[in-house]
Structure formats: C-alpha cells, structure tokens
Coordinates of N, CA, C and O in Angstrom, one line a residue:
M654 N 18.6 -13.4 40.8 CA 18.4 -12.1 40.0 C 19.4 -12.1 38.8 O 18.8 -11.8 37.8
L655 N 20.4 -12.0 39.0 CA 21.7 -12.0 38.2 C 21.1 -13.0 37.0 O 21.4 -12.6 35.9
K656 N 21.2 -14.3 37.3 CA 21.0 -15.3 36.4 C 19.8 -15.0 35.2 O 20.1 -15.3 34.1
V657 N 18.9 -14.7 35.9 CA 17.5 -13.8 34.9 C 17.9 -13.1 34.1 O 17.9 -13.1 33.0
K658 N 19.0 -12.0 34.4 CA 19.3 -10.9 33.4 C 20.1 -11.6 32.4 O 20.0 -11.4 31.2
V659 N 21.2 -12.3 32.8 CA 22.1 -12.8 32.1 C 21.4 -14.0 30.8 O 21.5 -13.8 29.7
Y660 N 20.3 -14.5 31.3 CA 19.5 -15.5 30.3 C 18.9 -14.6 29.3 O 18.6 -14.9 28.2
A661 N 18.4 -13.4 30.0 CA 17.4 -12.8 29.2 C 18.1 -11.9 27.9 O 17.8 -11.7 26.7
D662 N 19.5 -11.6 28.5 CA 20.1 -11.0 27.7 C 20.6 -11.8 26.4 O 20.8 -11.4 25.3
R663 N 21.1 -13.2 26.9 CA 21.4 -13.8 25.6 C 20.5 -14.3 24.8 O 20.1 -14.4 23.5
M664 N 19.0 -14.4 25.4 CA 17.7 -14.6 24.5 C 17.7 -13.2 23.8 O 17.3 -13.7 22.2
S665 N 17.9 -12.1 24.0 CA 17.4 -11.0 23.3 C 18.6 -10.9 21.9 O 18.4 -10.1 20.9
Q666 N 19.9 -11.4 21.9 CA 20.8 -11.3 21.0 C 20.5 -11.8 19.8 O 20.5 -11.1 18.7
P667 N 20.0 -13.1 19.5 CA 19.4 -13.5 18.1 C 18.3 -12.5 17.6 O 18.3 -12.4 16.6
F668 N 17.0 -12.0 18.4 CA 16.5 -11.0 18.0 C 17.0 -10.0 17.4 O 16.6 -9.5 16.4
R669 N 18.2 -9.5 18.0 CA 18.6 -8.1 17.6 C 19.4 -8.3 16.5 O 19.2 -7.8 15.4
A670 N 20.1 -9.7 16.2 CA 20.8 -9.9 15.0 C 19.6 -10.1 13.7 O 19.9 -9.6 12.9
V671 N 18.4 -10.9 14.1 CA 17.6 -10.7 13.1 C 17.0 -9.1 12.7 O 16.9 -9.1 11.5
L672 N 16.7 -8.7 13.6 CA 16.3 -7.1 13.3 C 17.3 -6.5 12.3 O 16.8 -5.5 11.5
I673 N 18.7 -6.6 12.8 CA 19.8 -5.7 12.0 C 19.4 -6.2 10.1 O 19.6 -5.4 9.4
F674 N 19.2 -7.6 10.3 CA 19.1 -8.0 9.0 C 17.6 -7.4 8.2 O 17.6 -7.4 7.0
C675 N 16.7 -7.5 8.6 CA 15.6 -7.4 8.5 C 14.9 -5.6 8.2 O 14.3 -5.3 7.5
K676 N 15.9 -4.9 8.9 CA 15.5 -3.5 8.8 C 15.9 -2.7 7.6 O 15.1 -1.7 7.4
P677 N 17.0 -3.1 6.6 CA 17.1 -2.2 5.5 C 15.8 -2.5 4.7 O 15.3 -3.4 4.6
E678 N 15.4 -1.3 4.1 CA 14.3 -1.4 3.3 C 14.6 -2.1 1.7 O 13.5 -2.6 1.4
E679 N 16.1 -2.7 1.7 CA 15.8 -3.5 0.6 C 16.1 -4.9 1.1 O 15.7 -6.0 -0.1
S680 N 15.7 -5.4 2.0 CA 15.6 -6.6 2.4 C 14.0 -7.2 2.4 O 13.2 -6.5 2.5
I681 N 14.0 -8.4 2.0 CA 12.7 -9.2 1.8 C 12.5 -10.1 3.2 O 13.4 -10.6 3.4
I682 N 11.3 -10.0 3.8 CA 11.2 -10.9 5.3 C 10.5 -11.9 4.9 O 9.5 -12.0 4.6
L683 N 11.0 -13.3 5.3 CA 10.2 -14.3 4.7 C 10.0 -15.0 6.3 O 10.9 -15.4 7.1
N684 N 8.7 -15.2 6.6 CA 8.3 -15.6 7.7 C 7.6 -17.0 7.4 O 6.6 -17.3 6.5
A685 N 8.2 -18.2 8.0 CA 7.7 -19.7 7.7 C 7.0 -19.8 9.3 O 7.4 -20.2 10.1
L686 N 5.9 -19.9 8.8 CA 4.6 -20.5 10.0 C 3.9 -21.6 10.1 O 3.9 -22.0 8.6
S687 N 3.9 -22.2 10.8 CA 3.1 -23.6 10.8 C 1.7 -23.4 10.8 O 1.4 -22.3 11.8
A688 N 0.8 -23.9 10.2 CA -0.7 -23.8 10.0 C -1.0 -24.5 11.7 O -2.4 -23.9 11.9
T689 N -0.4 -24.9 12.5 CA -1.1 -25.5 13.4 C -0.6 -24.3 14.7 O -1.4 -24.5 15.9
V690 N -0.2 -23.2 14.6 CA -0.2 -22.3 15.4 C -1.0 -21.1 15.3 O -1.3 -20.8 14.0
D691 N -1.2 -20.1 16.1 CA -2.0 -18.9 16.0 C -1.4 -17.7 15.4 O -0.1 -17.3 15.9
F692 N -1.4 -17.4 14.1 CA -0.5 -16.5 13.4 C -0.5 -15.1 14.2 O 0.6 -14.7 13.8
T693 N -1.5 -14.9 14.6 CA -1.4 -13.2 15.5 C -0.5 -13.2 16.5 O 0.0 -12.4 17.2
T694 N 0.0 -14.4 17.0 CA 0.6 -14.3 18.3 C 2.1 -14.8 18.1 O 2.9 -14.9 18.6
C695 N 2.6 -15.1 16.6 CA 3.9 -15.6 16.4 C 4.6 -14.5 16.4 O 4.6 -13.5 16.0
E696 N 6.0 -14.6 17.3 CA 7.1 -13.6 17.4 C 7.6 -13.3 16.2 O 7.6 -12.1 16.0
S697 N 7.5 -14.1 15.1 CA 8.3 -13.5 14.0 C 7.3 -12.6 13.3 O 7.8 -11.7 12.3
I698 N 6.0 -12.6 13.2 CA 5.3 -12.0 12.7 C 5.1 -10.5 13.4 O 5.6 -9.1 12.7
R699 N 5.3 -10.4 14.6 CA 5.5 -9.2 15.4 C 6.9 -8.5 15.1 O 6.9 -7.5 15.0
M700 N 8.1 -9.3 14.9 CA 9.4 -8.7 14.3 C 9.3 -8.1 13.2 O 9.9 -7.1 12.9
S701 N 8.8 -8.8 12.2 CA 8.7 -8.3 10.8 C 7.8 -6.9 10.8 O 7.8 -6.1 10.3
Q702 N 6.6 -7.1 11.6 CA 5.8 -5.9 11.8 C 6.3 -4.7 12.3 O 6.2 -3.5 12.1
S703 N 7.0 -5.0 13.3 CA 8.3 -3.7 13.7 C 8.9 -3.0 12.8 O 9.2 -1.8 12.9
V704 N 9.8 -3.8 11.9 CA 10.5 -3.3 10.6 C 9.8 -3.0 9.6 O 10.4 -2.1 8.6
D705 N 8.7 -3.3 9.2 CA 8.0 -3.3 8.0 C 6.5 -3.1 8.3 O 5.7 -3.9 8.3
K706 N 6.1 -1.9 8.7 CA 5.1 -1.2 9.1 C 3.9 -1.8 8.1 O 2.6 -2.3 8.4
T707 N 4.3 -1.5 6.7 CA 3.1 -1.7 5.7 C 2.9 -3.2 5.2 O 1.7 -3.5 4.8
G708 N 3.9 -4.0 5.5 CA 3.8 -5.4 4.8 C 4.3 -5.8 3.7 O 4.2 -7.0 3.3
L709 N 4.7 -4.7 2.9 CA 5.1 -4.8 1.4 C 6.0 -5.9 1.4 O 6.6 -6.2 0.3
R710 N 7.1 -6.0 2.3 CA 8.3 -6.4 2.1 C 8.2 -8.0 2.8 O 9.4 -8.8 3.0
T711 N 7.3 -8.2 3.4 CA 7.1 -9.3 4.1 C 6.5 -10.6 3.3 O 5.2 -10.5 3.0
L712 N 7.0 -11.8 3.4 CA 6.1 -12.8 2.7 C 5.9 -13.8 3.8 O 6.6 -14.1 4.8
A713 N 5.0 -14.7 3.7 CA 4.6 -15.7 4.7 C 4.7 -17.0 4.1 O 3.8 -17.1 3.0
V714 N 5.1 -18.1 4.5 CA 4.8 -19.5 4.2 C 4.4 -20.3 5.1 O 4.7 -20.3 6.4
V715 N 3.3 -20.7 4.8 CA 2.6 -21.9 5.7 C 3.0 -23.2 5.7 O 2.6 -23.8 4.6
T716 N 3.4 -23.6 6.4 CA 3.7 -25.3 6.4 C 2.9 -26.1 7.2 O 2.1 -25.5 8.1
K717 N 2.8 -27.5 7.0 CA 2.1 -28.4 7.9 C 0.6 -28.2 7.7 O -0.3 -28.1 8.5
A718 N 0.1 -27.6 6.5 CA -1.3 -27.0 6.1 C -2.0 -28.3 6.4 O -3.2 -28.1 6.8
D719 N -1.5 -29.5 6.2 CA -2.3 -30.6 6.3 C -2.6 -31.2 7.9 O -3.6 -31.9 8.0
K720 N -2.2 -30.6 8.5 CA -2.3 -30.6 10.1 C -3.3 -29.7 10.9 O -3.8 -29.6 11.8
S721 N -3.3 -28.9 10.1 CA -4.6 -27.7 10.5 C -5.8 -28.2 10.8 O -6.1 -28.9 9.8
P722 N -6.8 -27.8 11.8 CA -8.0 -28.2 11.8 C -8.7 -27.7 10.7 O -8.2 -26.7 9.8
E723 N -9.7 -28.8 10.2 CA -10.8 -28.4 9.2 C -11.1 -26.8 9.0 O -11.8 -26.4 10.0
G724 N -10.9 -26.3 8.2 CA -11.2 -24.9 7.9 C -10.5 -23.6 8.7 O -10.6 -22.5 8.3
L725 N -9.8 -24.0 9.4 CA -9.0 -23.1 10.4 C -8.1 -22.2 9.6 O -7.8 -20.8 9.6
L726 N -7.1 -23.0 8.7 CA -6.1 -22.3 7.9 C -6.7 -21.2 7.3 O -6.2 -19.9 7.3
E727 N -7.8 -21.7 6.6 CA -8.6 -20.6 5.6 C -8.8 -19.6 6.5 O -8.6 -18.2 6.1
K728 N -9.6 -19.7 7.6 CA -9.9 -18.2 8.4 C -8.9 -17.6 8.8 O -9.0 -16.5 8.6
R729 N -7.6 -18.2 9.2 CA -6.5 -17.4 9.8 C -5.8 -16.9 8.5 O -5.6 -15.6 8.7
L730 N -5.7 -17.4 7.3 CA -5.3 -16.7 6.1 C -6.1 -15.1 5.9 O -5.5 -14.4 5.6
V731 N -7.5 -15.7 5.9 CA -8.2 -14.4 5.5 C -8.2 -13.2 6.6 O -8.1 -12.2 6.2
Q732 N -7.7 -13.8 8.0 CA -7.8 -12.7 9.0 C -6.5 -11.7 8.5 O -6.4 -10.8 8.7
V733 N -5.3 -12.6 8.3 CA -4.2 -11.8 7.9 C -4.1 -10.9 6.6 O -3.6 -10.1 6.6
Q734 N -4.9 -11.7 5.6 CA -5.1 -11.0 4.6 C -5.6 -9.6 4.5 O -5.4 -8.5 4.1
G735 N -6.8 -9.6 5.4 CA -7.6 -8.6 5.7 C -6.8 -7.6 6.7 O -6.9 -6.3 6.5
M736 N -6.2 -8.0 7.5 CA -5.1 -7.1 8.0 C -4.3 -6.2 7.3 O -4.0 -4.9 7.4
I737 N -3.6 -7.1 6.4 CA -2.8 -6.5 5.5 C -3.4 -5.3 4.7 O -3.0 -4.4 4.4
I738 N -4.4 -6.0 4.0 CA -5.4 -5.0 3.3 C -5.8 -3.7 3.6 O -5.8 -2.8 3.2
S739 N -6.1 -3.9 5.2 CA -6.8 -2.6 5.7 C -5.4 -1.7 6.1 O -5.7 -0.4 6.0
K740 N -4.3 -2.1 6.2 CA -3.4 -1.4 6.4 C -2.6 -0.8 5.4 O -2.4 0.6 5.1
T741 N -2.8 -1.5 4.1 CA -1.9 -1.1 2.7 C -3.2 -0.3 1.9 O -2.5 0.4 1.2
L742 N -4.1 -0.3 2.2 CA -5.2 0.3 1.0 C -5.2 1.6 1.0 O -4.9 2.3 0.0
P743 N -5.1 2.3 2.2 CA -5.0 3.9 2.1 C -3.8 4.3 1.6 O -3.9 5.2 0.5
E744 N -2.8 3.7 1.7 CA -1.2 4.2 1.1 C -1.5 3.9 -0.4 O -1.1 4.7 -1.1
I745 N -2.2 3.0 -0.9 CA -2.5 2.6 -2.0 C -3.4 3.7 -2.7 O -3.0 4.1 -3.9
V746 N -4.4 3.9 -2.4 CA -5.3 4.7 -2.8 C -4.7 6.1 -3.1 O -5.0 6.8 -3.9
K747 N -3.9 6.4 -1.9 CA -3.2 7.9 -1.9 C -2.4 8.0 -3.0 O -2.2 8.9 -4.0
K748 N -1.6 7.0 -3.4 CA -0.4 7.0 -4.4 C -1.3 6.9 -5.6 O -0.9 7.7 -6.6
I749 N -2.3 6.3 -5.9 CA -3.0 6.3 -7.1 C -3.7 7.7 -7.6 O -3.6 8.1 -8.7
N750 N -4.4 8.2 -6.4 CA -4.6 9.6 -6.7 C -3.6 10.4 -7.1 O -4.0 11.5 -7.7
E751 N -2.4 10.5 -6.3 CA -1.7 11.5 -6.7 C -1.2 11.3 -8.2 O -0.8 12.4 -8.8
K752 N -1.0 10.3 -8.5 CA -0.6 9.7 -10.0 C -1.9 10.2 -11.3 O -1.5 11.0 -12.2
L753 N -3.1 10.3 -10.4 CA -3.9 10.4 -11.4 C -3.8 12.0 -11.5 O -4.1 12.9 -12.5
T754 N -3.8 12.8 -10.3 CA -3.9 14.3 -10.1 C -2.7 14.6 -11.1 O -2.8 15.8 -11.8
Y755 N -1.5 14.0 -10.9 CA -0.3 14.4 -11.8 C -0.7 14.5 -13.1 O -0.5 15.4 -14.0
K756 N -1.2 13.5 -13.8 CA -1.6 13.1 -15.2 C -2.7 14.2 -15.8 O -2.4 14.5 -16.7
L757 N -3.3 14.5 -14.4 CA -4.6 15.5 -15.3 C -4.1 16.7 -15.2 O -4.7 17.6 -16.1
T758 N -3.1 17.3 -14.7 CA -2.6 18.6 -14.6 C -1.6 19.2 -15.6 O -1.0 18.0 -16.2

C-alpha cells in the first residue's frame, strides 16, 4: 500500500509543475497531440481545460497526421472545433452585445 502512494505522489509532481506554469492568464498553452490518439481522452487537453475554461489561451498542434486513418483526423478536428465554438460563442455574443449597447447609448 505504501509503495502505491509514493508512486502516485511522484507521478502527480510533474502535473502540478505543469499546472503552475499554465495557470497564469498570461500563459499560452500548447498541446502537441498525435493524430493517432483520441483527442477527447488526452491528459494534456484535460489539464489545459482545467486552467483555461474557454480555450482562448490553448493551441493544439497535431503531429503524425499522415498516420491517421482516412478521414478520422478531420472528424476529430471538427469535433474539437465544435466543442470550442460551443463553449466560447455565448461569451463572444455577450461581449459584442455589450459593445453595441455601449456605442448606441
């Protein structure tokens, strides 16, 4: 039991270190993802979403695109883009409406 706890503590140290650097609003988060893995289950995506809820500071680079099964990469990218748009669109519309209201008054 003790060995498991020590191992788990060691594994969490790198994650905590990464989160320390990703948390400040000035940070830009770069996720390098292989086209051969499921984006939705990537630990780096989950970590960046925990500190950047809107996704405005997060960039993704997809590697090994030539290894992705035919059409799968495009489908995954569309899913990720759709998720980001659905999360950020209400805030964007709100800001536009606020600016329009301010300019009209």
